[in-house]
Short mmCIF file of C-alpha atoms and ligand atoms in Angstrom, two decimals:
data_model
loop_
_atom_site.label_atom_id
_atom_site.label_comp_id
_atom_site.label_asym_id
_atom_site.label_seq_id
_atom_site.Cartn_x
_atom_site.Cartn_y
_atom_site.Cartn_z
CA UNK A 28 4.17 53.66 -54.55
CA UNK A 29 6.59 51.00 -57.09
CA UNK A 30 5.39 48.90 -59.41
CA UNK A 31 7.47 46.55 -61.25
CA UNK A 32 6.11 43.62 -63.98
CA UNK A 33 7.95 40.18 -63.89
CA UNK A 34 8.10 38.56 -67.25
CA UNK A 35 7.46 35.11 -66.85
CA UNK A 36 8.25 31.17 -68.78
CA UNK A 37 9.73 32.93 -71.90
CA UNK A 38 8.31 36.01 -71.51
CA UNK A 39 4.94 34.63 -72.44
CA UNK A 40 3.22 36.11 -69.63
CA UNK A 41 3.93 38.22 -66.45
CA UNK A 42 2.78 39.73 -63.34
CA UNK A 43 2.73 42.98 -61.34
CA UNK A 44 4.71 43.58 -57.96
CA UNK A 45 3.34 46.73 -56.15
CA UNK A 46 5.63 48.24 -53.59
CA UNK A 47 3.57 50.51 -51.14
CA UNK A 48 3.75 52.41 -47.47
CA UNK A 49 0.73 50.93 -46.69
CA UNK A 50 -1.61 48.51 -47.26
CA UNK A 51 -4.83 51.03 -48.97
CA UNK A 52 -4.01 50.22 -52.38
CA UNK A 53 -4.27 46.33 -51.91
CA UNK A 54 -7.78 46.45 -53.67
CA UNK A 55 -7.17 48.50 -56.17
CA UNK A 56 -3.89 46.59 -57.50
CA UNK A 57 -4.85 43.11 -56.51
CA UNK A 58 -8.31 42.64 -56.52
CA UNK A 59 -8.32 41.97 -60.19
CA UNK A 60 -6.40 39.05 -60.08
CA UNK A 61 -8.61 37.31 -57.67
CA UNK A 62 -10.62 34.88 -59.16
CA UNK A 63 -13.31 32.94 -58.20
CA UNK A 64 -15.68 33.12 -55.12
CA UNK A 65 -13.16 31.73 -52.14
CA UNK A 66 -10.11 33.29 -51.47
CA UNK A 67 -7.42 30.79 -48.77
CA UNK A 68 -4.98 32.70 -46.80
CA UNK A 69 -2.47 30.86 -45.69
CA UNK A 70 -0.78 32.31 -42.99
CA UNK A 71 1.82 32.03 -39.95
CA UNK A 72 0.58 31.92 -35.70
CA UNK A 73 2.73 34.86 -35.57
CA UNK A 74 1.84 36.69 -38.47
CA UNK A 75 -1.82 36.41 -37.45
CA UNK A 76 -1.87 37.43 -34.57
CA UNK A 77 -0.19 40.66 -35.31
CA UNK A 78 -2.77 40.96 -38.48
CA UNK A 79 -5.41 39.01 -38.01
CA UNK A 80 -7.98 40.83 -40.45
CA UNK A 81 -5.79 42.82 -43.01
CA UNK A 82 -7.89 40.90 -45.46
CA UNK A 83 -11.53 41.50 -44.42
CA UNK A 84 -12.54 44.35 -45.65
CA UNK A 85 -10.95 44.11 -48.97
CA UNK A 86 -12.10 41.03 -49.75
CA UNK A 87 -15.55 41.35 -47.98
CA UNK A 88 -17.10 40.43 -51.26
CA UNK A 89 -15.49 37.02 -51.55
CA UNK A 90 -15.73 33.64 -49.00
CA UNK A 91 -12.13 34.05 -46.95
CA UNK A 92 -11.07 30.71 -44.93
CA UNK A 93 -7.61 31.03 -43.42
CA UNK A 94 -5.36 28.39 -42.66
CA UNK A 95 -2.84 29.32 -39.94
CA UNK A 96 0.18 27.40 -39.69
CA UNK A 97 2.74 27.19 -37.30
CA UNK A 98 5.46 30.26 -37.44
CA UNK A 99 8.67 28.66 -38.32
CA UNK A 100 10.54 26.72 -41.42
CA UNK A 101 9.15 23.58 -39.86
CA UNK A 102 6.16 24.03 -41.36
CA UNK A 103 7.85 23.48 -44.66
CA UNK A 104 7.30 19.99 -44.20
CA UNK A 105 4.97 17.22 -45.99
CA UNK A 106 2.86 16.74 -43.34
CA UNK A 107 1.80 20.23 -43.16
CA UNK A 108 1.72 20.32 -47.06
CA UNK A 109 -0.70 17.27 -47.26
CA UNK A 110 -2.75 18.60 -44.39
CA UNK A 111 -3.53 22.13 -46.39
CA UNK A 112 -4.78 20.37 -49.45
CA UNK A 113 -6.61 18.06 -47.39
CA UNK A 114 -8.30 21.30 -45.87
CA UNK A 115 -8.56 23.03 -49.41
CA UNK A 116 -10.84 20.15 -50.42
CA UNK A 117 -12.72 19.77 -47.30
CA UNK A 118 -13.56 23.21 -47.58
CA UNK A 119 -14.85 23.02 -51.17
CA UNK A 120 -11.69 24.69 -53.01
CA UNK A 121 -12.02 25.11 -56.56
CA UNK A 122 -9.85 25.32 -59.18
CA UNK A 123 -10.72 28.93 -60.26
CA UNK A 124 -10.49 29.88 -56.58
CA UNK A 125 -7.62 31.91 -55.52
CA UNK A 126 -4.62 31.25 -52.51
CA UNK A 127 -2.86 34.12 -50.97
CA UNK A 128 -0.16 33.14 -49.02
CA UNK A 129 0.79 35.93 -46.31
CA UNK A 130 3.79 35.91 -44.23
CA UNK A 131 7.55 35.59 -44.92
CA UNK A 132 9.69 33.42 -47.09
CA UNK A 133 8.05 29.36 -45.50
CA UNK A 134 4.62 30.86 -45.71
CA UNK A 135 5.15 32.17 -49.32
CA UNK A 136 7.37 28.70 -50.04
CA UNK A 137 5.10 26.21 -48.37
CA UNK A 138 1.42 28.02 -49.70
CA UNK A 139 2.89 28.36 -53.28
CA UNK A 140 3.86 24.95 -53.24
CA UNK A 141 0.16 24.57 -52.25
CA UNK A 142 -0.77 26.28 -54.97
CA UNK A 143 1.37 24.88 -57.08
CA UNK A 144 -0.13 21.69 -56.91
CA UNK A 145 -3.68 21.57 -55.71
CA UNK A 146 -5.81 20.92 -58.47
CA UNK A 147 -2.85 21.17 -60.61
CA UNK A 148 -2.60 24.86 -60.08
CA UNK A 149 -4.90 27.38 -58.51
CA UNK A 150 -4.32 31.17 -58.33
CA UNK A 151 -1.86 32.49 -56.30
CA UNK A 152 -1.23 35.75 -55.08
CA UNK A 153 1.68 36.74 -52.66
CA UNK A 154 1.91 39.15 -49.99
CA UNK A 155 5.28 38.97 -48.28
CA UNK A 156 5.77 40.24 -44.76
CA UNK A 157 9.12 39.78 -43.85
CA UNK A 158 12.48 41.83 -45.54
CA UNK A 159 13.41 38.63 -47.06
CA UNK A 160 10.79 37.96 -48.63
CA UNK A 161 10.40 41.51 -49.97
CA UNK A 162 13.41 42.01 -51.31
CA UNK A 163 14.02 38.69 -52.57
CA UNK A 164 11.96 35.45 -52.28
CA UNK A 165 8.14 36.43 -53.15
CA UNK A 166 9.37 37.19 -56.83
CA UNK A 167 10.83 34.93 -59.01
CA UNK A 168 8.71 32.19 -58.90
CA UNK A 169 9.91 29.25 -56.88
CA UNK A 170 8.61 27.05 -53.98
CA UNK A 171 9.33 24.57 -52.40
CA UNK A 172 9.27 22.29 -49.26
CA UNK A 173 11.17 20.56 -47.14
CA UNK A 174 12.13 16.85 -47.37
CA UNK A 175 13.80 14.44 -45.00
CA UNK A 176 16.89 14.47 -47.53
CA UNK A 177 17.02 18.03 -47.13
CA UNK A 178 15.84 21.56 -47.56
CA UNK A 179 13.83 22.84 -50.79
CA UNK A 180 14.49 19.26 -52.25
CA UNK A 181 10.32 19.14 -53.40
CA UNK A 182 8.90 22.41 -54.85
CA UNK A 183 8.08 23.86 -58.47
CA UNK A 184 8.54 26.95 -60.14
CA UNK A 185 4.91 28.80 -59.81
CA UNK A 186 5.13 32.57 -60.26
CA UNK A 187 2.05 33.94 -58.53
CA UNK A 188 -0.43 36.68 -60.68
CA UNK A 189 0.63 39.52 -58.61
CA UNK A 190 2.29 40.39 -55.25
CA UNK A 191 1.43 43.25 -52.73
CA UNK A 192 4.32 44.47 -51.02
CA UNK A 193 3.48 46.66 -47.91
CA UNK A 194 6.83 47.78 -46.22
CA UNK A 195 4.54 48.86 -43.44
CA UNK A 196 4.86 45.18 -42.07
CA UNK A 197 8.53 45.89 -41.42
CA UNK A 198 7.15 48.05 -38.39
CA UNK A 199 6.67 44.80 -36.15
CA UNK A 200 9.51 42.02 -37.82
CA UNK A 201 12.47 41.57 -34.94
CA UNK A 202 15.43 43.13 -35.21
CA UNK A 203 17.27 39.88 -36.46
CA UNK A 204 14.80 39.09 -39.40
CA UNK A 205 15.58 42.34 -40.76
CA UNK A 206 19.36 41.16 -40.49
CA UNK A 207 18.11 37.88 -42.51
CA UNK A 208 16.86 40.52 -45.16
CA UNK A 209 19.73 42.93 -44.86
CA UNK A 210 21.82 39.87 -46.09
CA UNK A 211 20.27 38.82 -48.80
CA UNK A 212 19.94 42.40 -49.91
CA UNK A 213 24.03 42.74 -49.84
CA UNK A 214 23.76 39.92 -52.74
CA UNK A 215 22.17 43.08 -54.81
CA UNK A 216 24.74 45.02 -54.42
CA UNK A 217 27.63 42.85 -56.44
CA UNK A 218 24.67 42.21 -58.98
CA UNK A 219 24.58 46.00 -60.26
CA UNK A 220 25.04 49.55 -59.02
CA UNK A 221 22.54 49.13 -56.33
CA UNK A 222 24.45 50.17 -53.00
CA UNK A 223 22.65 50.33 -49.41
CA UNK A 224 23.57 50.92 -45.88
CA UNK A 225 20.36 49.34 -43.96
CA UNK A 226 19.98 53.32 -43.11
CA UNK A 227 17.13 53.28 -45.21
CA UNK A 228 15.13 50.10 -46.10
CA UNK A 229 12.01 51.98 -48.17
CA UNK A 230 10.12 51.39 -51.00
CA UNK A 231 13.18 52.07 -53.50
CA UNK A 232 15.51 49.74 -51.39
CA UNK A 233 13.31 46.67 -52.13
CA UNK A 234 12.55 47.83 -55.84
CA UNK A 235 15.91 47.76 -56.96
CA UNK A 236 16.59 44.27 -55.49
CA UNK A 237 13.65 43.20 -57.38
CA UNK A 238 14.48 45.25 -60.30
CA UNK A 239 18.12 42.95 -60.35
CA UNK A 240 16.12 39.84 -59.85
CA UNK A 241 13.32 40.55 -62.34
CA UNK A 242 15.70 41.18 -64.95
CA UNK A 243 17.66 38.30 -64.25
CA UNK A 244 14.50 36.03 -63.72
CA UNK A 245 13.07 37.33 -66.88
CA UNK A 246 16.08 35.60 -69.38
CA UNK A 247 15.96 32.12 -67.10
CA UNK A 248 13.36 31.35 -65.06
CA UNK A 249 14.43 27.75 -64.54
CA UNK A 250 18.12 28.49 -63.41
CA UNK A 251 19.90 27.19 -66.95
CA UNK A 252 22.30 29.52 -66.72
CA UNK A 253 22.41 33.45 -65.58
CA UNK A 254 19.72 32.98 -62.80
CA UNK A 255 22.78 31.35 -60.76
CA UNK A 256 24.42 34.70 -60.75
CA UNK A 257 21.79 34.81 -57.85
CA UNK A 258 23.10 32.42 -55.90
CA UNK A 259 26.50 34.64 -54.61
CA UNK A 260 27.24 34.03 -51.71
CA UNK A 261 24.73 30.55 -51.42
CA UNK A 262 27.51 27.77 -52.01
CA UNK A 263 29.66 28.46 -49.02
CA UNK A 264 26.22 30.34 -47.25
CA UNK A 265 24.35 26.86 -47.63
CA UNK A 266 27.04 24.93 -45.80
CA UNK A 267 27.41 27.50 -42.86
CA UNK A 268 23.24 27.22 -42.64
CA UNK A 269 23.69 23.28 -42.24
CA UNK A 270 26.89 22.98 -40.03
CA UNK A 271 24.69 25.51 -38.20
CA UNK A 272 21.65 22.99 -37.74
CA UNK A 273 19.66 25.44 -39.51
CA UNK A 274 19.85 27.42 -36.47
CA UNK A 275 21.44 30.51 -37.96
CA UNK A 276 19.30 32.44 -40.32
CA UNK A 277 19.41 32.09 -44.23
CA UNK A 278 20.12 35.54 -45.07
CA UNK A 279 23.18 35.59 -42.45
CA UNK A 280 24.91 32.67 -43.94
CA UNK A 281 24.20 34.49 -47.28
CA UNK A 282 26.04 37.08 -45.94
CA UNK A 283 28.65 35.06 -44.42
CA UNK A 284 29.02 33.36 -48.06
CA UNK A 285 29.66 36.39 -49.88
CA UNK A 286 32.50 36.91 -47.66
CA UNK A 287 33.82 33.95 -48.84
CA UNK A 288 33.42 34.18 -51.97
CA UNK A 289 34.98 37.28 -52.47
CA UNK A 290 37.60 35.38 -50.38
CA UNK A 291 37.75 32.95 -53.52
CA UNK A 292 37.68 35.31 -56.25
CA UNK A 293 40.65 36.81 -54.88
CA UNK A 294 42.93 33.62 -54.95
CA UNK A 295 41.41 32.77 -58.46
CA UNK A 296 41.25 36.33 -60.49
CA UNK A 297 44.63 36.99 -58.23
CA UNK A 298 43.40 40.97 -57.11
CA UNK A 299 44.23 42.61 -54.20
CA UNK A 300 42.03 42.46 -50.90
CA UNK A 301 40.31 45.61 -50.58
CA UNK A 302 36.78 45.03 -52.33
CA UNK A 303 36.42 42.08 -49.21
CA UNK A 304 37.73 44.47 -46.64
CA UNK A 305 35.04 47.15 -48.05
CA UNK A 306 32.52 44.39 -48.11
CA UNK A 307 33.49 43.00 -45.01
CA UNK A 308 33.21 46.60 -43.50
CA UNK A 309 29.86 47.36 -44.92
CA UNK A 310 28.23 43.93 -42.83
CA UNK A 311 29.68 45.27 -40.13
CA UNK A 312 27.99 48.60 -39.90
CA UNK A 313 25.11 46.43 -40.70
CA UNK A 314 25.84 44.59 -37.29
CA UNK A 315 26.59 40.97 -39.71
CA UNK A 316 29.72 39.82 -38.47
CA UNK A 317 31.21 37.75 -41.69
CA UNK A 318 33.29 34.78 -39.37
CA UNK A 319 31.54 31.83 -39.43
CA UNK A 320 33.68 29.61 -37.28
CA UNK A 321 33.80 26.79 -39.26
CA UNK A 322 36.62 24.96 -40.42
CA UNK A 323 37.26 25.00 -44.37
CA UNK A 324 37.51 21.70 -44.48
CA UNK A 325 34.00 20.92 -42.81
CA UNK A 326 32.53 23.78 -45.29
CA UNK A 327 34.19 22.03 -48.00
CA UNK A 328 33.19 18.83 -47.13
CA UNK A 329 29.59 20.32 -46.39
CA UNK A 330 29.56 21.84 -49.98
CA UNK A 331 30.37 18.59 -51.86
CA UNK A 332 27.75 16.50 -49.88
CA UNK A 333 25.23 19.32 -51.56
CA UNK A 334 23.32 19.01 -54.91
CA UNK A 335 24.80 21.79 -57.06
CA UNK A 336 27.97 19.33 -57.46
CA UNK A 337 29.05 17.82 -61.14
CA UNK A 338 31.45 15.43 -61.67
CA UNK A 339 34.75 16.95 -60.06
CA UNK A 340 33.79 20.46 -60.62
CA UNK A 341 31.37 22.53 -59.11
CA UNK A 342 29.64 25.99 -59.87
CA UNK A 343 30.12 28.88 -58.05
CA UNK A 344 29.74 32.25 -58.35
CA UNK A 345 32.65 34.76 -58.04
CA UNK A 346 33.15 38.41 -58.30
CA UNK A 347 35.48 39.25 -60.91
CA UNK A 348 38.45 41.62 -61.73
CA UNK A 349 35.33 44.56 -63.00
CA UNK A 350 33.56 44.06 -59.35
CA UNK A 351 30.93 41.62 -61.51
CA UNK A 352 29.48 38.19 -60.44
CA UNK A 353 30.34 35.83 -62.88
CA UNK A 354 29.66 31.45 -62.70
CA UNK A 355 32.96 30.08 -62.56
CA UNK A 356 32.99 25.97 -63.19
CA UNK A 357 35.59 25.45 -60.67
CA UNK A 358 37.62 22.11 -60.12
CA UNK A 359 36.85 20.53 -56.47
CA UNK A 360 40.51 20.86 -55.54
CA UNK A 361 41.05 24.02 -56.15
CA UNK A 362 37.88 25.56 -54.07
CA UNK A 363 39.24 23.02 -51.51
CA UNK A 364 42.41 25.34 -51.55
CA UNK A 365 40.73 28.77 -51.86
CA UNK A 366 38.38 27.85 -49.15
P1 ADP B 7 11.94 34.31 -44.02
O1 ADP B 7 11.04 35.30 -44.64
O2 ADP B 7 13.17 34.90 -43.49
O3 ADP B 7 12.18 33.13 -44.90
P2 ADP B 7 9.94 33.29 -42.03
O4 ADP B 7 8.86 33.14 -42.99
O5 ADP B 7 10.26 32.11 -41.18
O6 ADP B 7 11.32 33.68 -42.70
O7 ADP B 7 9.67 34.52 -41.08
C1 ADP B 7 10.56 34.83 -40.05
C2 ADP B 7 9.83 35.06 -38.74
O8 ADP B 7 9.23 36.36 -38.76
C3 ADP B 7 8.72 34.09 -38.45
O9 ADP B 7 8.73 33.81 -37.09
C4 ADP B 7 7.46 34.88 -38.80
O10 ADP B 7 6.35 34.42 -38.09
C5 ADP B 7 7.85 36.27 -38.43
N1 ADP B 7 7.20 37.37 -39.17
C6 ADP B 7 6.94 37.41 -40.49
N2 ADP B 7 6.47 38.60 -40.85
C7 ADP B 7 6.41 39.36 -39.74
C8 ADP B 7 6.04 40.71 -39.46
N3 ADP B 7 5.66 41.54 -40.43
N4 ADP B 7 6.11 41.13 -38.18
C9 ADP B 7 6.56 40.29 -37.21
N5 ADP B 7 6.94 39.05 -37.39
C10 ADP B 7 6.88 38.57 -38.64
ZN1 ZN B 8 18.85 33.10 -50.51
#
């Protein structure tokens, strides 16, 4: 078993990430961060079906109401936002009671926006279920839903009081959600000496992707400045995810973007092309195949319809000369050219 502690809004506070085989040590490492007397788990169809009662007998002492929604990212929507506050009041929700969200990146998004907000802020404690989420989204602190303008346009920054990693959920996620993971995870390995294969996705695999993250999280939480080191591969990954319809997964056109960004820092830092060749190999064995088949001019036009765009230059993140990500403030033309 891992642990890891998050510092938090200035280092003021902070919470504890266990990484375990298993799920016996939930009680022990999360039970004393539950407060109140009703615990809400909110939850995906498909997630509960395969675990319908991980939660009973640990929490037997407390009142448990679940709130299923369904599996998908369409969930991250208002509608389904409005209708699980609506149900957190019906059901007598206090604010000293406590919301565990249970399931993969929309579940953890769309419940700690929940929490987030009901009552101006209830406990929240996150158990992630999908590779993804692990290795990446349950720690750091943001949520977020969806809005007819666009993805992860309404959300806050609400780190939860602890989160309860169990890689033993890996066992049932499809083959292609690990792939959403297993790109994400590449991000890691430009971020620091982390280096993995997808041979082995353990305990120590997702604790040094949180490790990176945690200590990048800890000196911004709000994404001033060095937290956008974790968005390699996001600029270029975002547009393939749209021109895709959202139908390709987030951690592939991650993937995809890095590609492309090591593409860019090429042409800008002017080095040779093996670190994208070695890159390029390294998705492969993962089975990621780095073409997107888009045009660069519909990624480029795609990338300037987005919100990270300022005046005629825009931020992204390249890998320079030393193999280290570094925000470049790049000039629209020229990405137009390096694309
Ligand atoms: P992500 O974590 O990639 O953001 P989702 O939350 O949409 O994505 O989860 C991806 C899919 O995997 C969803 O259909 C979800 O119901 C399913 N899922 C999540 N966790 C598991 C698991 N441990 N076993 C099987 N399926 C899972
Ligand atoms: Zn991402």
């Amino acid at each position: 078993m891992l642990g890891l502690k998050i510092k938090t809004a200035k280092n003021k506070s902070s919470y504890a990430v266990t990484i375990a085989k298993d799920f016996s040590a939930f009680t022990d490492k999360i039970l004393p961060f539950i407060s109140g007397e009703k615990v809400a788990v909110i939850t995906d169809s498909v997630v509960n079906e395969i675990y319908p009662d991980v939660f009973s007998d640990c929490l037997k002492n407390k009142i448990v109401c679940k709130y299923v929604v369904s599996s998908g990212e369409e969930s991250k929507n208002t509608d389904t936002f409005a209708a699980l506050l609506n149900k957190l009041a019906e059901d007598g929700f206090t604010r000293e009671d406590t919301i565990i969200t249970f399931g993969g990146g929309v579940v953890g998004d769309l419940g700690g926006f929940v929490a987030a907000t009901y009552m101006r802020g209830v406990n929240l404690i996150s158990v992630p279920t999908t590779l993804l989420s692990m290795a990446d989204s349950s720690v750091g602190g943001k949520t977020a839903i969806n809005i007819n303008k666009g993805k992860n346009l309404c959300g806050a920054f609400y780190p939860p009081k602890a989160v309860y990693i169990n890689v033993g959920f890996l066992k049932t996620l499809p083959h292609t959600e690990m792939l959403n993971g297993y790109g994400e995870m590449l991000k890691y390995t430009f971020l620091s000496d982390f280096d993995f294969d997808g041979e082995t996705v353990d305990e120590s695999a997702i604790y040094e992707c949180l490790k990176i993250k945690a200590a990048i999280v800890a000196k911004d939480e709000r994404e001033k400045g060095i937290r956008k080191l974790l968005n390699l591969g996001h600029t270029v990954g975002h547009a393939i995810e749209k021109l895709s319809g959202f139908k390709l997964p987030h951690g592939i056109c991650v993937a995809k973007g890095i590609d492309y960004a090591l593409k860019i820092s090429e042409k800008y830092f002017g080095y040779g092309d093996g670190r994208r060749k070695e890159y390029e190999k390294k998705a492969e064995k993962l089975c990621i195949d780095c073409d997107c088949g888009y045009s660069a001019e519909s990624l480029f036009e795609t990338i300037v319809s987005d919100k990270k765009r300022f005046g005629s230059g825009i931020d992204v993140i390249l890998i320079n000369t030393n193999g280290k990500a570094e925000i470049v403030r790049m000039k629209l033309d020229l990405l137009r050219e390096y694309l």
